Every structure is written in C-alpha cells, then in structure tokens.
XYZ file of C-alpha atoms in Angstrom:
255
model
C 141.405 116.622 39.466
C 141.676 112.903 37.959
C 139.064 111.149 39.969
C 137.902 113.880 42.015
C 133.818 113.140 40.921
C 133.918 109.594 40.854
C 130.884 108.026 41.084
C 128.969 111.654 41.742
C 125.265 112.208 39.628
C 125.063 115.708 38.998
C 122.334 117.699 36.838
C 123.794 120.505 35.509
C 122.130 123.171 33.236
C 122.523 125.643 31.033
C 124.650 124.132 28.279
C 123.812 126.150 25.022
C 126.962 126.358 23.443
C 130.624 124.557 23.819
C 131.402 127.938 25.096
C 129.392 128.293 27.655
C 130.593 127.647 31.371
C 127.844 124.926 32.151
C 129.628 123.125 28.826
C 132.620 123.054 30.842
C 131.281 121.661 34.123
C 129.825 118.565 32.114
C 132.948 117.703 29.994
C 135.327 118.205 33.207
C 133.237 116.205 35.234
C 132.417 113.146 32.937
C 136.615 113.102 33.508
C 136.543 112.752 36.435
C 134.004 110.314 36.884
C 130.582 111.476 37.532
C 127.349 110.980 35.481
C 126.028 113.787 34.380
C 122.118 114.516 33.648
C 121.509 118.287 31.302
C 118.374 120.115 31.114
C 117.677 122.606 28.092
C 114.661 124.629 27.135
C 113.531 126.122 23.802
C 116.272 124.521 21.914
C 116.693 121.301 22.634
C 117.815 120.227 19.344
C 120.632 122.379 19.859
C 121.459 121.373 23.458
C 121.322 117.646 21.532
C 124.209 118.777 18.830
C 125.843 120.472 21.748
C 125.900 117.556 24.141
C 127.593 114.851 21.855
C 131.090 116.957 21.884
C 131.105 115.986 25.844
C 133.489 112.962 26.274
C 130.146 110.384 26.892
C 126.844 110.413 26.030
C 124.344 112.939 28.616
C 120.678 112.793 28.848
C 118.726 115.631 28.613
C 115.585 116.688 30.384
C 113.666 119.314 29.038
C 113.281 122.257 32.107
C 111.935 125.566 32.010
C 112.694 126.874 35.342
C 109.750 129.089 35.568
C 106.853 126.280 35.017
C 105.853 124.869 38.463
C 104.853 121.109 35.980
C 108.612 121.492 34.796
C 109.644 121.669 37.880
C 107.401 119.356 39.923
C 108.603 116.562 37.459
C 111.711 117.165 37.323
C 112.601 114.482 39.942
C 110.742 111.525 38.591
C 112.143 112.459 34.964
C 115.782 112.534 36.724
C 115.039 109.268 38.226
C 114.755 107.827 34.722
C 118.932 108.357 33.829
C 120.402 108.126 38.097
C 119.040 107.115 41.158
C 120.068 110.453 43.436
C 121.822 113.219 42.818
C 125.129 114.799 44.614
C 125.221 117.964 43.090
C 123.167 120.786 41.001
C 124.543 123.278 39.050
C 122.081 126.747 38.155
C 123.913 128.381 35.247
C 120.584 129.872 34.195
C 119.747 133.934 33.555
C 117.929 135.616 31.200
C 117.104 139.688 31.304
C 114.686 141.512 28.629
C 116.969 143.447 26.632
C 114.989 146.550 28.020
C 117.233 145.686 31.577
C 120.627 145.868 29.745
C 122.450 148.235 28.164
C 121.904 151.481 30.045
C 118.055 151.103 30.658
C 118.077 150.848 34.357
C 115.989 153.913 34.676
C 113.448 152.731 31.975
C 112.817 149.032 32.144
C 109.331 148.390 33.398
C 108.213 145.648 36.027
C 107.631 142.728 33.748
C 111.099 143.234 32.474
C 112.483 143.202 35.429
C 109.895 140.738 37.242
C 111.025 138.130 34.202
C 114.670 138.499 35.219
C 114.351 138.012 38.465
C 112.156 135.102 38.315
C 114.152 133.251 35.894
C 118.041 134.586 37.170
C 117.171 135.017 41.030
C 113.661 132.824 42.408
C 114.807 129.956 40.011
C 117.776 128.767 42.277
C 115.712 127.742 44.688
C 113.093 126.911 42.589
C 115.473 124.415 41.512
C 116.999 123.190 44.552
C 114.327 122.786 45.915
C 113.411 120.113 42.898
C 116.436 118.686 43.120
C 115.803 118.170 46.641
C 113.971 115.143 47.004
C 117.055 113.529 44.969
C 119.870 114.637 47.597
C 121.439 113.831 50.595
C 123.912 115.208 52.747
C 126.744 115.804 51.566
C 124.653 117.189 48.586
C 125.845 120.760 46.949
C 124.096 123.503 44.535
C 126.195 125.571 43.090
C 125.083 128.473 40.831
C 127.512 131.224 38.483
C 127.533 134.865 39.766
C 129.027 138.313 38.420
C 130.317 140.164 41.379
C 127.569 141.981 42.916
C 129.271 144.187 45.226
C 128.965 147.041 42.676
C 127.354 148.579 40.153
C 128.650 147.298 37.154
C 128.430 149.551 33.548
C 125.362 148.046 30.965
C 124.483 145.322 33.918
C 121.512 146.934 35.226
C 118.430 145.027 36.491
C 120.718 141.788 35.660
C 123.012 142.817 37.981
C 120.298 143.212 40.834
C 119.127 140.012 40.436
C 122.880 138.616 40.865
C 123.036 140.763 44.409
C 119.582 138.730 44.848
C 120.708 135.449 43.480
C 123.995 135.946 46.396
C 121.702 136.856 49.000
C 119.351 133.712 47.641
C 122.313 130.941 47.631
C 122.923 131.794 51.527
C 119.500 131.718 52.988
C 119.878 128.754 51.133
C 123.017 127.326 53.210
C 120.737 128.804 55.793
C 117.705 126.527 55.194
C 119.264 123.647 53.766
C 121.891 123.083 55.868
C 119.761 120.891 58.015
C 119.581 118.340 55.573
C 122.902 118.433 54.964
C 122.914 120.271 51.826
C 125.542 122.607 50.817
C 124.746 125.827 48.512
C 127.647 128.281 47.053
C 128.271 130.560 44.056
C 131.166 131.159 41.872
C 131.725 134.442 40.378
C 133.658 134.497 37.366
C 135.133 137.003 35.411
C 133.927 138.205 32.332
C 134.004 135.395 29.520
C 132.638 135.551 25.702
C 129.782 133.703 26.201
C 126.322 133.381 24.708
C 124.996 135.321 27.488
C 127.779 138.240 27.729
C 127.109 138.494 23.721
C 123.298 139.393 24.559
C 124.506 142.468 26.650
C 125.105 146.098 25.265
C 128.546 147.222 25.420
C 130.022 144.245 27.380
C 133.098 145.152 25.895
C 133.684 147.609 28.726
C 134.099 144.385 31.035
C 136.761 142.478 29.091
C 139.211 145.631 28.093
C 139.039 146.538 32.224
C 139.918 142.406 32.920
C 142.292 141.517 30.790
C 144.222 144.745 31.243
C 143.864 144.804 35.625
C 143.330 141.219 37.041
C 146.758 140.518 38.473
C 146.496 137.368 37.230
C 145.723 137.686 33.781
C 142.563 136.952 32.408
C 141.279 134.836 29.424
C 138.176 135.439 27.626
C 137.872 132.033 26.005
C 138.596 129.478 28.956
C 135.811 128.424 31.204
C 137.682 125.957 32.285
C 138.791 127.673 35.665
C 134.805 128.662 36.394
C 134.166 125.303 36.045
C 136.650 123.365 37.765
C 135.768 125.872 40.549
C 132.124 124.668 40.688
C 133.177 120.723 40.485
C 135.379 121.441 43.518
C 132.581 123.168 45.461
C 130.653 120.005 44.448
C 133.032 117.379 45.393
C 134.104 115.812 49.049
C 137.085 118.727 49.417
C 134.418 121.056 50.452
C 132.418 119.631 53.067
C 132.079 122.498 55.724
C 131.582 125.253 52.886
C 128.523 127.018 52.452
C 126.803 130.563 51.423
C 130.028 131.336 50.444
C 130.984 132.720 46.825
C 134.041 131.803 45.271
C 135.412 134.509 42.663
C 137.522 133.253 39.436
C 138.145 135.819 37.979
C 141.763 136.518 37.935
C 141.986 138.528 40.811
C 139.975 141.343 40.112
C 137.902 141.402 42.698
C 140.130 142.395 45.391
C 141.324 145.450 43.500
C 140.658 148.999 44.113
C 138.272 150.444 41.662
C-alpha cells in the first residue's frame, strides 16, 4: 500500500487505545502519506498519550458527536491543521450497558435512544460536518458488525448497526451528487476497548477463530483498517453504500 494516501487529509476518530481499529487507520495511513487530523471526547489526555505512538505527530480536535456546537465547529477547527479533507472515518458507538448483555427485552428508550444517536444518527451527523471540507472524490467510511442477524449479547447495539448500514447508503444515496462516496467495513470480532464493554463477547471470538475459513486474529486490526484506507483512496472510485466484510470469511458461512 506504499504510497497509496499520498497527499490525502483525512479526520479519523475514535482512537482510544493502540488497539483500537481507528489506531490502525491513522498509523497505516501516515505510511502511506496522508495527514491525518483525530478527534477524542472525554479523555483527551488519553487520546494525547495514545496519539504520539503513531509514526508523526496528529492533531486532535475535541468532538462529541452528539453536540450540534461540536459539530457546527468542527470545520473551522479542522481548517486550523488542513485545508480540505478526502476522507472521514466514524469508528464511534457507545450502548448503555442496560442494551448489552441479554437485556434486549428490558432496556428502556433513553438507553436505547443514546445508542442510536451516538452509534447510528452520528454518521451523518458527521458527514455532514465534514461536508463543507470535501469534494468529489471524497469518502466516509464507518466500522460495522454484520447486521444481517441477530447476534448473542449484541442487542440494541446491534440494531443500531442494521441502522448505521441502512444510514451509510441513503448516504451514497444523497451524497453522491456531490461526488461523495460513503461505505462500511464490517470486521470480525477483535479485542478491543469496545468488545471488552460487552457481556459475554467471548461467544463471538471462540465461534471466529474456530469457523472463518480464513482464520481469524483477535489482536490485528490491521486488515479492518487497511480495508477502510482502500475504500478511502483513488482504487475505489465507483464504490458506494456498499459494506465490505473483514472478517475472515465468516460471513458467507452457513449458520
């Protein structure tokens, strides 16, 4: 992929940890040649430690997704660090522990209202502040867990995945006008801040690593991520509302 992001500005969010996938999508593309621009929230002292393991030095914008200032600013304080951007990446989703775990049946609407704000409403939320940054040729690309079925422990997060797939292609639909491309990648299950958060999401890695017909790692986000800088780079240009799974083959097997 040597080269493949040269001279691309992307804003990517989500980096927590090293081992998150976001993490990935920075460090792989500062090496192959694209600024990068983060966003945190809460902890941005941590997303500060985190950021200076990346190969160069990343700014980092303070974003919470759900704030209509955070996100009306969000251009002018990009503006600051690049002049435009070519690509977005929405690694962002956060369920009440009341919608994990078994407690489909019991989590009330403000649980489930705050997950789908913040894992579902905010990818276009944040397109659409990205927007005024972009031009064709332009891609968002956001991180999905197959939504085709009902998954053990996923619950409400799982519905708002089915709503952040449905979300990415009105999307394509929408932005494609302009130009702008919009896809998902749906990785397999990987040891993660976020997986650690959800109740028995053991049951996902014993049924991957033992099925995918590939094999499957729970430690390397590499593949996720070199997925999403493809999706973002010049390869893709007649790709949209489409979802590209990386996750060892799973997918296509019978259940």
């Amino acid at each position: 992929m040597s080269g493949l992001l040269a001279g691309k500005r992307l804003l990517v969010t989500g980096v927590i940890t090293d081992a998150s996938i976001a993490f990935s999508v920075a460090k792989i593309a500062q090496e192959n040649g694209a600024q990068v621009v983060l966003t945190g929230y809460g902890r941005l002292s941590l997303v500060e430690r985190i950021a200076r393991r990346l190969p160069q030095p990343a700014p980092i914008i303070e974003l919470d997704v759900t704030s209509p200032e955070h996100l009306a600013g969000l251009a002018d304080r990009v503006r600051e660090h690049v002049d435009g951007l070519d690509g977005v990446v929405h690694s962002i989703g956060f369920a009440p522990q009341s919608c994990l775990g078994g407690g489909f049946l019991d989590a009330s609407w403000e649980d489930v209202a705050t997950a789908l704000h913040v894992s579902t409403y905010s990818y276009k939320s944040l397109a659409m502040a990205a927007l005024p940054l972009m031009s064709p040729g332009g891609a968002v690309v956001g991180l999905t867990f197959d939504a085709t079925k009902a998954w053990p422990v996923y619950d409400w997060m799982g519905v708002a995945k089915a709503g952040l797939e449905s979300a990415s292609r009105y999307l394509a639909l929408h932005l494609g006008k302009q130009g702008i491309r919009s896809n998902l990648v749906a990785a397999g299950p990987l040891r993660t801040m976020a997986a650690k958060s959800i109740p028995g999401f053991e049951q996902f890695e014993q049924a991957w690593t033992e099925r995918a017909p590939l094999g499957w790692s729970l430690t390397n986000q590499e593949p996720a991520a070199r997925a999403c800088l493809a999706l973002m780079s010049d390869w893709f240009p007649a790709t949209t509302g489409e979802i590209v799974h990386v996750d060892g083959g799973y997918h296509a097997l019978g259940s």
